[in-house]
Amino acid sequence: MDYDPMIMDDAEALGPVVKISQADSVRVKWELSNTDISFANSLRRVMLAEIPTIAIDLVEIEENSSVLADEFIAHRLGLIPLNAEGIDSLLYSRDCDCDGCCEHCSVRLILHAKCTGDENMHVFARDLVPTGDRINQVLGTPIINDSEGLGPLILKLRPGQEIKLECIAKKGIAKEHAKWAPSAAIGFEYDPHNKLHHLDLWYESDPKAEWPPSEYAAWEEPPQEGEPFDYDAVPNRFYFNVETAGPLPPDVIISEGIKVLQQKLAGLIHELADEGGDGGVNGDGYNGGGPRSPEYGAGAGMDGFNGGYTTPFGGAAAGNQSAWGGAGGATAYGTTPYGAGSSWS
Amino acid sequence: MAAANYKHDNTVERSFELFVLQEGEKKITEKVVSGMSNCSDFLLLKEDHTLGNLLSAYLRMAPHVMFAAYKIGHPNVPEVLIRVQTDGSITPREAFLTTLKQLVALYGQLGREFQKELALRKYADQSENAAADAAGPSGTSGQNGI
């Protein structure tokens, strides 16, 4: 918070303002201000439910002599976070031309373990081995963040027991199943002093003593003693805490969320402008009436994102080439007539 | 019964009916409301509060818009109805399009702001870590309080 006064100079005068208080490989804590609550909440909802990732969706069990039932193991496998880097170039299997699944719309993982010793054996996510052709070398690999490099425990085997199975990981969004959620949690908070009375805090005798102040309470003016209620006040500062489950870095979750939301809005523009024929944007391939995925025009304008996530994390800070990295507003829709500038402030 | 409310007939095959348009469905259709002047209903298929609340809130802020609201008729049916009435100087469709374009630009601006702030945050963290490294062995890198 010690650097923000100077950067406001070149910020666009109106429109959303961002302050980041913490950013690491697990979480980004940031404040979004100067915008409407619906703007912030839509972004939150999209980050929770509509960012495509990859998760195990089909399991073919060849041998299972463990104590756990097949479907129990299949469910556990589905919940294992897999690396989603480069997911943009993977197709939804419902959109793929193949019969069932292929390397363009899925990643195969094999698990084969047998307990040959005389002590119980632990089978971890690291024992899941991706096989076959993949879009890149990391897509679909189980996320392993613990210091021993094991990953989540899948099951345990007694001496002589064996597990052999093949998994098919597919692209999906968390609206279909929570296993596709990129985030472990998204904290969302506003009005820490409850000045707007959006909350009715239950209390035993003294709400001040019973409700500890939020960590953001220090960021905003506490209410004065006897201050009258401001009927015109609206929430204006929103505190996000985006924590990743592993598939995508947390800052990528935010930028992908923005991208997905822009795609949803752009899809409406295309269809509405096209339908009226009022000389607006003519849909280029967006108008097929057939079933399609939420990701409009996956191949069309999104190429800037395909080379993996060059986030500022891990690499040099300069390698910040997301779709909107360019100063000239090269958004994902930079080529369309409406996305080029920021004339809509 | 299943046809009347297909979500009660919940099978695995249908799980993406919540967000994938079926054959022949249009994402958005405009229907002029006959009883009211300069008023249209926009029906969004396979959408939810994410767009409904966002669009109606921003339409209400838009110039020349007198009324904007949305409803989701049934929680199990993924359809959003947005009603827009204007003062007559623009059509509801024009107001809707303007709002959509404004929102795309605003989110684009947010994305740029975020990347800019993130680069600054990383820069600040790096110099702090460099200072900490110089002083002594640091703990987890990248961890940084406010």
Short mmCIF file of C-alpha atoms in Angstrom, two decimals:
data_model
loop_
_atom_site.label_atom_id
_atom_site.label_comp_id
_atom_site.label_asym_id
_atom_site.label_seq_id
_atom_site.Cartn_x
_atom_site.Cartn_y
_atom_site.Cartn_z
CA MET A 1 0.00 0.00 0.00
CA ASP A 2 3.01 2.24 0.03
CA TYR A 3 3.33 2.73 -3.67
CA ASP A 4 -0.09 3.68 -4.93
CA PRO A 5 -0.16 7.50 -4.79
CA MET A 6 2.20 7.92 -7.70
CA ILE A 7 0.60 5.45 -10.05
CA MET A 8 -2.72 7.19 -10.00
CA ASP A 9 -1.36 9.82 -12.35
CA ASP A 10 -1.66 7.80 -15.51
CA ALA A 11 -4.69 5.82 -14.38
CA GLU A 12 -7.80 6.34 -16.37
CA ALA A 13 -9.79 9.00 -14.59
CA LEU A 14 -12.97 7.03 -14.20
CA GLY A 15 -13.66 3.38 -14.06
CA PRO A 16 -12.48 0.56 -11.82
CA VAL A 17 -9.46 1.11 -9.58
CA VAL A 18 -7.36 -1.78 -8.32
CA LYS A 19 -5.09 -2.00 -5.30
CA ILE A 20 -3.23 -5.21 -4.57
CA SER A 21 -2.15 -5.75 -1.00
CA GLN A 22 -0.75 -9.25 -1.36
CA ALA A 23 0.18 -11.40 -4.32
CA ASP A 24 1.94 -14.74 -4.20
CA SER A 25 1.61 -18.11 -5.85
CA VAL A 26 -1.41 -19.11 -3.73
CA ARG A 27 -3.49 -15.98 -3.29
CA VAL A 28 -4.04 -12.45 -4.46
CA LYS A 29 -5.66 -10.02 -2.06
CA TRP A 30 -6.90 -6.93 -3.77
CA GLU A 31 -9.31 -4.09 -3.54
CA LEU A 32 -11.60 -3.06 -6.34
CA SER A 33 -13.06 0.41 -5.98
CA ASN A 34 -14.88 3.12 -7.89
CA THR A 35 -17.35 0.68 -9.39
CA ASP A 36 -20.78 -0.80 -8.83
CA ILE A 37 -21.43 -3.81 -6.64
CA SER A 38 -22.94 -5.68 -9.58
CA PHE A 39 -19.69 -5.23 -11.51
CA ALA A 40 -17.68 -6.72 -8.65
CA ASN A 41 -20.17 -9.48 -7.94
CA SER A 42 -20.38 -10.62 -11.55
CA LEU A 43 -16.62 -10.96 -11.62
CA ARG A 44 -16.73 -12.96 -8.40
CA ARG A 45 -19.42 -15.27 -9.76
CA VAL A 46 -17.54 -15.85 -13.00
CA MET A 47 -14.27 -16.58 -11.19
CA LEU A 48 -16.08 -19.14 -9.05
CA ALA A 49 -18.08 -20.95 -11.66
CA GLU A 50 -17.19 -20.24 -15.26
CA ILE A 51 -13.44 -20.40 -15.79
CA PRO A 52 -12.57 -23.52 -17.79
CA THR A 53 -10.10 -25.94 -16.20
CA ILE A 54 -9.39 -29.64 -16.53
CA ALA A 55 -10.43 -32.48 -14.23
CA ILE A 56 -10.75 -36.25 -14.40
CA ASP A 57 -14.21 -37.01 -15.77
CA LEU A 58 -14.15 -40.67 -16.78
CA VAL A 59 -12.41 -43.55 -15.05
CA GLU A 60 -12.00 -47.03 -16.47
CA ILE A 61 -11.13 -49.43 -13.72
CA GLU A 62 -9.26 -52.53 -14.74
CA GLU A 63 -8.33 -53.90 -11.35
CA ASN A 64 -9.44 -52.76 -7.95
CA SER A 65 -8.80 -55.08 -5.05
CA SER A 66 -8.58 -52.23 -2.55
CA VAL A 67 -11.15 -51.79 0.18
CA LEU A 68 -12.71 -48.77 -1.55
CA ALA A 69 -15.52 -49.11 -4.08
CA ASP A 70 -14.82 -48.21 -7.72
CA GLU A 71 -17.12 -45.20 -7.76
CA PHE A 72 -15.69 -43.94 -4.49
CA ILE A 73 -12.21 -43.92 -6.03
CA ALA A 74 -13.53 -42.37 -9.24
CA HIS A 75 -15.02 -39.54 -7.23
CA ARG A 76 -11.76 -38.96 -5.38
CA LEU A 77 -9.87 -38.92 -8.66
CA GLY A 78 -12.21 -36.31 -10.08
CA LEU A 79 -11.43 -33.94 -7.24
CA ILE A 80 -7.65 -34.03 -7.75
CA PRO A 81 -6.50 -30.64 -9.08
CA LEU A 82 -4.79 -30.91 -12.46
CA ASN A 83 -2.63 -28.28 -14.08
CA ALA A 84 -4.75 -26.22 -16.48
CA GLU A 85 -1.99 -24.28 -18.17
CA GLY A 86 -2.80 -24.04 -21.86
CA ILE A 87 -6.43 -25.06 -21.37
CA ASP A 88 -7.46 -22.55 -24.04
CA SER A 89 -6.14 -24.84 -26.77
CA LEU A 90 -8.02 -27.85 -25.41
CA LEU A 91 -11.48 -28.38 -26.85
CA TYR A 92 -14.58 -29.24 -24.88
CA SER A 93 -15.16 -32.88 -25.74
CA ARG A 94 -18.77 -32.05 -26.67
CA ASP A 95 -17.38 -29.69 -29.35
CA CYS A 96 -14.73 -32.09 -30.62
CA ASP A 97 -15.15 -34.02 -33.84
CA CYS A 98 -13.82 -37.19 -32.30
CA ASP A 99 -15.88 -40.09 -31.07
CA GLY A 100 -15.72 -39.88 -27.28
CA CYS A 101 -12.32 -38.40 -26.55
CA CYS A 102 -9.02 -37.71 -28.25
CA GLU A 103 -5.83 -35.76 -27.60
CA HIS A 104 -7.51 -32.52 -28.73
CA CYS A 105 -10.17 -32.70 -26.05
CA SER A 106 -8.78 -34.85 -23.23
CA VAL A 107 -5.75 -35.98 -21.31
CA ARG A 108 -5.27 -39.61 -20.31
CA LEU A 109 -3.79 -40.53 -16.97
CA ILE A 110 -2.83 -43.99 -15.81
CA LEU A 111 -2.69 -45.26 -12.27
CA HIS A 112 -1.20 -48.65 -11.51
CA ALA A 113 -0.08 -49.60 -8.04
CA LYS A 114 0.30 -52.89 -6.23
CA CYS A 115 1.32 -53.40 -2.65
CA THR A 116 4.08 -55.99 -2.77
CA GLY A 117 5.71 -55.26 0.59
CA ASP A 118 4.31 -56.23 3.95
CA GLU A 119 3.29 -52.75 5.01
CA ASN A 120 0.31 -50.77 3.85
CA MET A 121 1.01 -48.73 0.75
CA HIS A 122 -0.15 -45.17 0.14
CA VAL A 123 -1.15 -44.19 -3.38
CA PHE A 124 -0.75 -40.49 -4.09
CA ALA A 125 -1.65 -38.16 -6.93
CA ARG A 126 1.99 -38.24 -8.07
CA ASP A 127 1.39 -41.86 -9.08
CA LEU A 128 -1.07 -40.68 -11.74
CA VAL A 129 0.95 -40.70 -14.94
CA PRO A 130 -0.23 -38.71 -17.97
CA THR A 131 0.13 -40.68 -21.16
CA GLY A 132 -0.27 -40.12 -24.86
CA ASP A 133 -0.09 -36.89 -26.81
CA ARG A 134 -0.79 -33.70 -24.96
CA ILE A 135 -1.23 -30.10 -25.98
CA ASN A 136 1.72 -29.15 -23.81
CA GLN A 137 3.93 -30.87 -21.28
CA VAL A 138 2.05 -29.72 -18.18
CA LEU A 139 -1.66 -29.72 -19.07
CA GLY A 140 -3.39 -32.40 -17.00
CA THR A 141 -0.48 -33.12 -14.67
CA PRO A 142 -1.60 -33.43 -11.03
CA ILE A 143 -0.79 -30.37 -8.94
CA ILE A 144 1.72 -31.23 -6.24
CA ASN A 145 2.48 -28.54 -3.74
CA ASP A 146 3.61 -30.41 -0.62
CA SER A 147 7.27 -30.49 0.30
CA GLU A 148 7.59 -34.27 -0.14
CA GLY A 149 6.18 -34.04 -3.65
CA LEU A 150 3.40 -36.56 -3.08
CA GLY A 151 0.19 -34.72 -3.82
CA PRO A 152 -3.21 -35.70 -2.42
CA LEU A 153 -3.62 -39.22 -1.02
CA ILE A 154 -5.94 -41.23 -3.26
CA LEU A 155 -6.17 -44.51 -1.36
CA LYS A 156 -4.21 -47.04 0.71
CA LEU A 157 -3.48 -50.63 -0.24
CA ARG A 158 -3.00 -53.62 2.05
CA PRO A 159 -0.30 -56.17 1.11
CA GLY A 160 -1.33 -57.94 -2.07
CA GLN A 161 -3.98 -55.43 -3.09
CA GLU A 162 -3.77 -53.76 -6.47
CA ILE A 163 -5.28 -50.78 -8.26
CA LYS A 164 -5.09 -50.36 -12.01
CA LEU A 165 -7.12 -47.79 -13.87
CA GLU A 166 -7.14 -45.30 -16.68
CA CYS A 167 -8.57 -41.80 -16.30
CA ILE A 168 -9.77 -39.39 -18.94
CA ALA A 169 -9.48 -35.77 -17.90
CA LYS A 170 -11.69 -33.31 -19.74
CA LYS A 171 -12.20 -29.60 -19.94
CA GLY A 172 -15.16 -28.16 -18.09
CA ILE A 173 -16.45 -25.37 -15.90
CA ALA A 174 -17.49 -25.39 -12.27
CA LYS A 175 -21.11 -24.70 -13.17
CA GLU A 176 -21.25 -28.31 -14.28
CA HIS A 177 -19.27 -29.76 -11.38
CA ALA A 178 -17.28 -28.07 -8.61
CA LYS A 179 -14.22 -30.18 -9.45
CA TRP A 180 -13.58 -27.75 -12.31
CA ALA A 181 -13.39 -24.75 -10.01
CA PRO A 182 -10.00 -23.06 -10.34
CA SER A 183 -10.26 -21.33 -6.97
CA ALA A 184 -10.26 -22.88 -3.54
CA ALA A 185 -12.09 -19.85 -2.20
CA ILE A 186 -12.85 -16.30 -3.17
CA GLY A 187 -13.17 -13.91 -0.29
CA PHE A 188 -15.50 -11.04 -1.05
CA GLU A 189 -16.23 -8.30 1.40
CA TYR A 190 -17.37 -4.70 1.48
CA ASP A 191 -18.36 -2.12 4.04
CA PRO A 192 -16.38 -3.61 6.97
CA HIS A 193 -18.04 -1.28 9.48
CA ASN A 194 -21.52 -2.24 8.28
CA LYS A 195 -22.38 1.40 7.77
CA LEU A 196 -24.85 0.47 5.05
CA HIS A 197 -26.68 -1.94 7.36
CA HIS A 198 -26.61 -4.66 4.73
CA LEU A 199 -25.92 -7.01 7.61
CA ASP A 200 -28.04 -7.44 10.67
CA LEU A 201 -25.46 -8.73 13.12
CA TRP A 202 -26.88 -10.96 15.79
CA TYR A 203 -25.52 -10.32 19.27
CA GLU A 204 -25.85 -11.42 22.86
CA SER A 205 -25.33 -8.10 24.59
CA ASP A 206 -22.74 -5.96 22.79
CA PRO A 207 -22.18 -6.37 19.03
CA LYS A 208 -18.91 -4.42 19.13
CA ALA A 209 -17.36 -6.89 21.57
CA GLU A 210 -18.82 -9.99 19.97
CA TRP A 211 -18.02 -9.24 16.31
CA PRO A 212 -14.30 -8.78 15.83
CA PRO A 213 -13.46 -6.14 13.22
CA SER A 214 -12.50 -7.39 9.76
CA GLU A 215 -8.93 -6.95 8.62
CA TYR A 216 -10.22 -4.29 6.23
CA ALA A 217 -11.84 -2.27 9.00
CA ALA A 218 -8.65 -0.24 9.33
CA TRP A 219 -8.86 0.70 5.65
CA GLU A 220 -12.10 2.61 6.00
CA GLU A 221 -13.31 5.39 8.28
CA PRO A 222 -15.11 3.97 11.31
CA PRO A 223 -18.56 5.43 11.88
CA GLN A 224 -18.71 8.44 14.16
CA GLU A 225 -20.61 8.22 17.41
CA GLY A 226 -24.22 9.14 16.78
CA GLU A 227 -23.67 9.51 13.04
CA PRO A 228 -26.99 9.59 11.16
CA PHE A 229 -27.65 6.83 8.65
CA ASP A 230 -26.76 7.84 5.11
CA TYR A 231 -29.65 6.70 2.94
CA ASP A 232 -27.84 7.54 -0.29
CA ALA A 233 -24.68 5.60 0.44
CA VAL A 234 -23.82 2.70 -1.86
CA PRO A 235 -21.00 0.20 -1.51
CA ASN A 236 -17.95 1.36 -3.41
CA ARG A 237 -14.91 -0.59 -2.20
CA PHE A 238 -14.78 -4.35 -2.58
CA TYR A 239 -12.13 -6.58 -1.02
CA PHE A 240 -11.29 -9.75 -2.90
CA ASN A 241 -9.17 -12.61 -1.65
CA VAL A 242 -8.68 -15.02 -4.55
CA GLU A 243 -7.10 -18.27 -3.46
CA THR A 244 -6.20 -20.88 -6.02
CA ALA A 245 -6.74 -24.61 -5.72
CA GLY A 246 -3.72 -25.16 -7.97
CA PRO A 247 -4.89 -25.45 -11.58
CA LEU A 248 -4.17 -21.80 -12.42
CA PRO A 249 -2.10 -19.15 -10.63
CA PRO A 250 -4.38 -16.78 -8.67
CA ASP A 251 -3.66 -13.75 -10.82
CA VAL A 252 -4.54 -15.79 -13.90
CA ILE A 253 -7.86 -16.72 -12.28
CA ILE A 254 -8.66 -13.01 -12.09
CA SER A 255 -7.57 -12.18 -15.62
CA GLU A 256 -9.30 -15.28 -16.99
CA GLY A 257 -12.45 -14.33 -15.08
CA ILE A 258 -12.40 -10.92 -16.71
CA LYS A 259 -11.84 -12.55 -20.07
CA VAL A 260 -14.70 -15.02 -19.69
CA LEU A 261 -17.04 -12.25 -18.62
CA GLN A 262 -16.01 -10.11 -21.60
CA GLN A 263 -16.67 -13.07 -23.86
CA LYS A 264 -20.15 -13.49 -22.44
CA LEU A 265 -20.91 -9.82 -23.01
CA ALA A 266 -19.32 -9.82 -26.46
CA GLY A 267 -21.40 -12.83 -27.44
CA LEU A 268 -24.52 -10.81 -26.64
CA ILE A 269 -23.24 -7.82 -28.63
CA HIS A 270 -22.59 -10.00 -31.64
CA GLU A 271 -25.98 -11.58 -31.58
CA LEU A 272 -27.94 -8.46 -30.76
CA ALA A 273 -26.16 -6.23 -33.27
CA ASP A 274 -26.40 -8.89 -35.91
CA GLU A 275 -30.05 -9.65 -35.37
CA GLY A 276 -31.05 -6.03 -35.78
CA GLY A 277 -28.90 -5.62 -38.85
CA ASP A 278 -28.20 -2.05 -37.82
CA GLY A 279 -24.78 -2.09 -39.31
CA GLY A 280 -23.12 -2.97 -36.05
CA VAL A 281 -20.73 -5.76 -35.51
CA ASN A 282 -21.23 -8.60 -37.88
CA GLY A 283 -20.70 -11.90 -36.22
CA ASP A 284 -17.98 -13.88 -37.86
CA GLY A 285 -18.87 -17.44 -37.23
CA TYR A 286 -20.69 -16.65 -34.05
CA ASN A 287 -24.11 -17.10 -35.50
CA GLY A 288 -24.43 -20.78 -36.08
CA GLY A 289 -27.56 -21.82 -34.33
CA GLY A 290 -26.07 -25.08 -33.20
CA PRO A 291 -25.02 -25.96 -29.71
CA ARG A 292 -21.86 -24.32 -28.58
CA SER A 293 -19.76 -23.87 -25.54
CA PRO A 294 -19.61 -20.77 -23.40
CA GLU A 295 -16.25 -20.02 -24.89
CA TYR A 296 -17.19 -18.02 -27.95
CA GLY A 297 -14.75 -18.07 -30.78
CA ALA A 298 -12.08 -20.09 -29.08
CA GLY A 299 -9.89 -19.96 -32.11
CA ALA A 300 -10.65 -16.47 -33.24
CA GLY A 301 -9.25 -13.73 -31.13
CA MET A 302 -7.76 -15.55 -28.23
CA ASP A 303 -4.42 -16.48 -29.65
CA GLY A 304 -2.64 -14.07 -27.41
CA PHE A 305 -3.32 -16.35 -24.52
CA ASN A 306 -2.35 -19.63 -26.02
CA GLY A 307 1.30 -19.71 -25.27
CA GLY A 308 0.70 -20.55 -21.65
CA TYR A 309 0.40 -18.15 -18.81
CA THR A 310 3.26 -15.78 -18.78
CA THR A 311 2.29 -14.38 -15.46
CA PRO A 312 4.60 -12.12 -13.57
CA PHE A 313 5.00 -14.93 -11.07
CA GLY A 314 7.99 -17.14 -11.37
CA GLY A 315 9.36 -15.35 -14.36
CA ALA A 316 10.70 -11.91 -14.89
CA ALA A 317 8.23 -9.21 -14.07
CA ALA A 318 8.58 -7.86 -17.56
CA GLY A 319 7.16 -10.97 -19.19
CA ASN A 320 3.68 -9.80 -18.48
CA GLN A 321 2.08 -10.60 -21.74
CA SER A 322 -1.50 -11.35 -20.96
CA ALA A 323 -4.10 -10.41 -23.49
CA TRP A 324 -4.43 -6.96 -21.99
CA GLY A 325 -0.82 -6.37 -21.27
CA GLY A 326 -0.46 -3.96 -24.13
CA ALA A 327 -0.85 -0.31 -23.41
CA GLY A 328 -3.05 0.25 -26.40
CA GLY A 329 -5.85 -1.75 -24.93
CA ALA A 330 -5.14 -4.93 -26.81
CA THR A 331 -7.89 -6.82 -25.07
CA ALA A 332 -9.12 -10.09 -26.29
CA TYR A 333 -11.51 -8.00 -28.31
CA GLY A 334 -8.98 -5.52 -29.48
CA THR A 335 -9.81 -6.22 -33.09
CA THR A 336 -13.49 -5.59 -32.73
CA PRO A 337 -14.84 -2.10 -33.16
CA TYR A 338 -15.85 -1.72 -29.55
CA GLY A 339 -12.91 -3.06 -27.65
CA ALA A 340 -10.17 -0.94 -29.02
CA GLY A 341 -10.09 1.94 -26.66
CA SER A 342 -11.39 3.00 -23.35
CA SER A 343 -13.82 5.53 -24.66
CA TRP A 344 -16.47 4.22 -22.37
CA SER A 345 -15.18 5.50 -19.12
CA MET B 1 -43.54 -33.74 -16.15
CA ALA B 2 -39.91 -34.04 -17.06
CA ALA B 3 -40.48 -31.96 -20.15
CA ALA B 4 -42.15 -29.20 -18.17
CA ASN B 5 -39.19 -28.86 -15.85
CA TYR B 6 -36.29 -30.81 -17.17
CA LYS B 7 -33.97 -30.10 -14.25
CA HIS B 8 -36.03 -32.46 -12.13
CA ASP B 9 -34.98 -35.14 -14.54
CA ASN B 10 -31.35 -34.68 -13.59
CA THR B 11 -29.00 -36.96 -15.42
CA VAL B 12 -25.30 -36.74 -16.13
CA GLU B 13 -25.83 -36.23 -19.86
CA ARG B 14 -27.84 -33.10 -19.22
CA SER B 15 -25.55 -31.44 -16.74
CA PHE B 16 -24.37 -28.82 -19.21
CA GLU B 17 -27.84 -27.85 -20.29
CA LEU B 18 -27.35 -25.11 -17.71
CA PHE B 19 -24.91 -23.23 -19.91
CA VAL B 20 -24.77 -24.69 -23.43
CA LEU B 21 -27.30 -23.53 -25.99
CA GLN B 22 -29.27 -26.30 -27.62
CA GLU B 23 -29.75 -26.71 -31.35
CA GLY B 24 -31.54 -23.68 -32.77
CA GLU B 25 -31.56 -21.64 -29.58
CA LYS B 26 -30.53 -18.02 -29.67
CA LYS B 27 -28.53 -16.52 -26.83
CA ILE B 28 -30.60 -13.36 -26.77
CA THR B 29 -33.92 -12.41 -28.29
CA GLU B 30 -35.72 -9.11 -28.13
CA LYS B 31 -39.46 -8.97 -27.72
CA VAL B 32 -41.19 -5.63 -27.87
CA VAL B 33 -43.66 -5.13 -25.05
CA SER B 34 -46.87 -4.09 -26.77
CA GLY B 35 -48.64 -2.36 -23.93
CA MET B 36 -45.84 0.06 -23.11
CA SER B 37 -44.01 2.65 -25.18
CA ASN B 38 -40.30 2.24 -25.93
CA CYS B 39 -40.18 -0.97 -23.96
CA SER B 40 -38.63 -4.31 -24.77
CA ASP B 41 -38.01 -7.60 -23.06
CA PHE B 42 -34.71 -9.31 -23.72
CA LEU B 43 -34.68 -13.03 -23.10
CA LEU B 44 -31.24 -14.48 -22.39
CA LEU B 45 -31.04 -18.24 -22.61
CA LYS B 46 -28.60 -20.26 -20.51
CA GLU B 47 -27.62 -17.31 -18.39
CA ASP B 48 -28.03 -16.46 -14.71
CA HIS B 49 -27.71 -13.62 -12.19
CA THR B 50 -24.15 -12.97 -13.35
CA LEU B 51 -25.40 -11.20 -16.45
CA GLY B 52 -28.92 -10.41 -15.28
CA ASN B 53 -27.90 -8.34 -12.31
CA LEU B 54 -24.91 -6.78 -14.05
CA LEU B 55 -26.86 -5.68 -17.10
CA SER B 56 -29.94 -4.42 -15.32
CA ALA B 57 -27.81 -2.47 -12.83
CA TYR B 58 -25.81 -0.79 -15.58
CA LEU B 59 -28.89 -0.18 -17.73
CA ARG B 60 -30.44 1.67 -14.81
CA MET B 61 -27.39 3.94 -14.72
CA ALA B 62 -27.44 4.53 -18.47
CA PRO B 63 -28.81 7.77 -19.93
CA HIS B 64 -32.30 7.74 -21.48
CA VAL B 65 -33.21 4.53 -19.68
CA MET B 66 -36.30 4.93 -17.54
CA PHE B 67 -36.71 1.41 -16.33
CA ALA B 68 -34.57 -1.70 -16.27
CA ALA B 69 -35.00 -4.87 -14.29
CA TYR B 70 -34.42 -8.57 -14.60
CA LYS B 71 -36.08 -11.72 -13.41
CA ILE B 72 -35.26 -15.38 -13.37
CA GLY B 73 -38.63 -17.03 -13.59
CA HIS B 74 -37.62 -20.28 -11.91
CA PRO B 75 -34.32 -21.12 -10.22
CA ASN B 76 -34.04 -24.36 -12.14
CA VAL B 77 -34.62 -22.78 -15.55
CA PRO B 78 -31.50 -21.02 -16.84
CA GLU B 79 -33.27 -18.10 -18.49
CA VAL B 80 -33.03 -14.41 -17.68
CA LEU B 81 -35.61 -11.84 -18.72
CA ILE B 82 -34.45 -8.22 -18.80
CA ARG B 83 -37.04 -5.51 -19.36
CA VAL B 84 -35.84 -2.12 -20.56
CA GLN B 85 -37.89 1.01 -21.11
CA THR B 86 -36.32 4.17 -22.55
CA ASP B 87 -37.50 7.77 -22.82
CA GLY B 88 -37.93 7.48 -26.57
CA SER B 89 -34.76 9.19 -27.77
CA ILE B 90 -33.09 5.79 -28.19
CA THR B 91 -34.55 2.34 -28.60
CA PRO B 92 -34.22 -0.23 -25.84
CA ARG B 93 -31.98 -2.24 -28.14
CA GLU B 94 -29.64 0.71 -28.57
CA ALA B 95 -29.53 1.24 -24.82
CA PHE B 96 -28.82 -2.46 -24.33
CA LEU B 97 -26.02 -2.49 -26.89
CA THR B 98 -24.45 0.67 -25.48
CA THR B 99 -24.45 -0.83 -22.00
CA LEU B 100 -22.93 -4.07 -23.25
CA LYS B 101 -20.14 -2.23 -25.03
CA GLN B 102 -19.54 -0.04 -22.03
CA LEU B 103 -19.21 -3.10 -19.81
CA VAL B 104 -16.78 -4.85 -22.16
CA ALA B 105 -14.65 -1.70 -22.14
CA LEU B 106 -14.88 -1.38 -18.35
CA TYR B 107 -13.79 -4.96 -17.79
CA GLY B 108 -10.99 -4.43 -20.28
CA GLN B 109 -9.91 -1.43 -18.29
CA LEU B 110 -10.09 -3.47 -15.10
CA GLY B 111 -7.87 -6.12 -16.66
CA ARG B 112 -5.26 -3.55 -17.63
CA GLU B 113 -5.40 -1.88 -14.23
CA PHE B 114 -4.98 -5.25 -12.58
CA GLN B 115 -1.96 -6.25 -14.65
CA LYS B 116 -0.37 -2.88 -13.99
CA GLU B 117 -0.92 -3.13 -10.25
CA LEU B 118 0.28 -6.71 -10.22
CA ALA B 119 3.55 -5.79 -11.91
CA LEU B 120 4.02 -3.01 -9.36
CA ARG B 121 3.24 -5.38 -6.49
CA LYS B 122 5.73 -7.90 -7.79
CA TYR B 123 8.32 -5.19 -8.16
CA ALA B 124 7.73 -4.00 -4.60
CA ASP B 125 7.90 -7.58 -3.29
CA GLN B 126 11.11 -8.27 -5.15
CA SER B 127 12.88 -5.24 -3.79
CA GLU B 128 11.62 -6.08 -0.30
CA ASN B 129 12.85 -9.65 -0.64
CA ALA B 130 16.17 -8.45 -1.94
CA ALA B 131 16.49 -6.25 1.11
CA ALA B 132 15.48 -9.14 3.38
CA ASP B 133 17.95 -11.46 1.67
CA ALA B 134 20.69 -8.97 2.19
CA ALA B 135 19.80 -8.75 5.86
CA GLY B 136 19.55 -12.47 6.45
CA PRO B 137 18.05 -15.70 5.10
CA SER B 138 14.42 -15.10 4.21
CA GLY B 139 11.49 -17.37 4.86
CA THR B 140 8.94 -18.06 2.19
CA SER B 141 9.50 -15.76 -0.70
CA GLY B 142 6.67 -13.75 -2.07
CA GLN B 143 4.83 -13.65 1.24
CA ASN B 144 4.09 -10.11 2.02
CA GLY B 145 1.76 -8.34 4.34
CA ILE B 146 0.10 -5.06 3.71
#
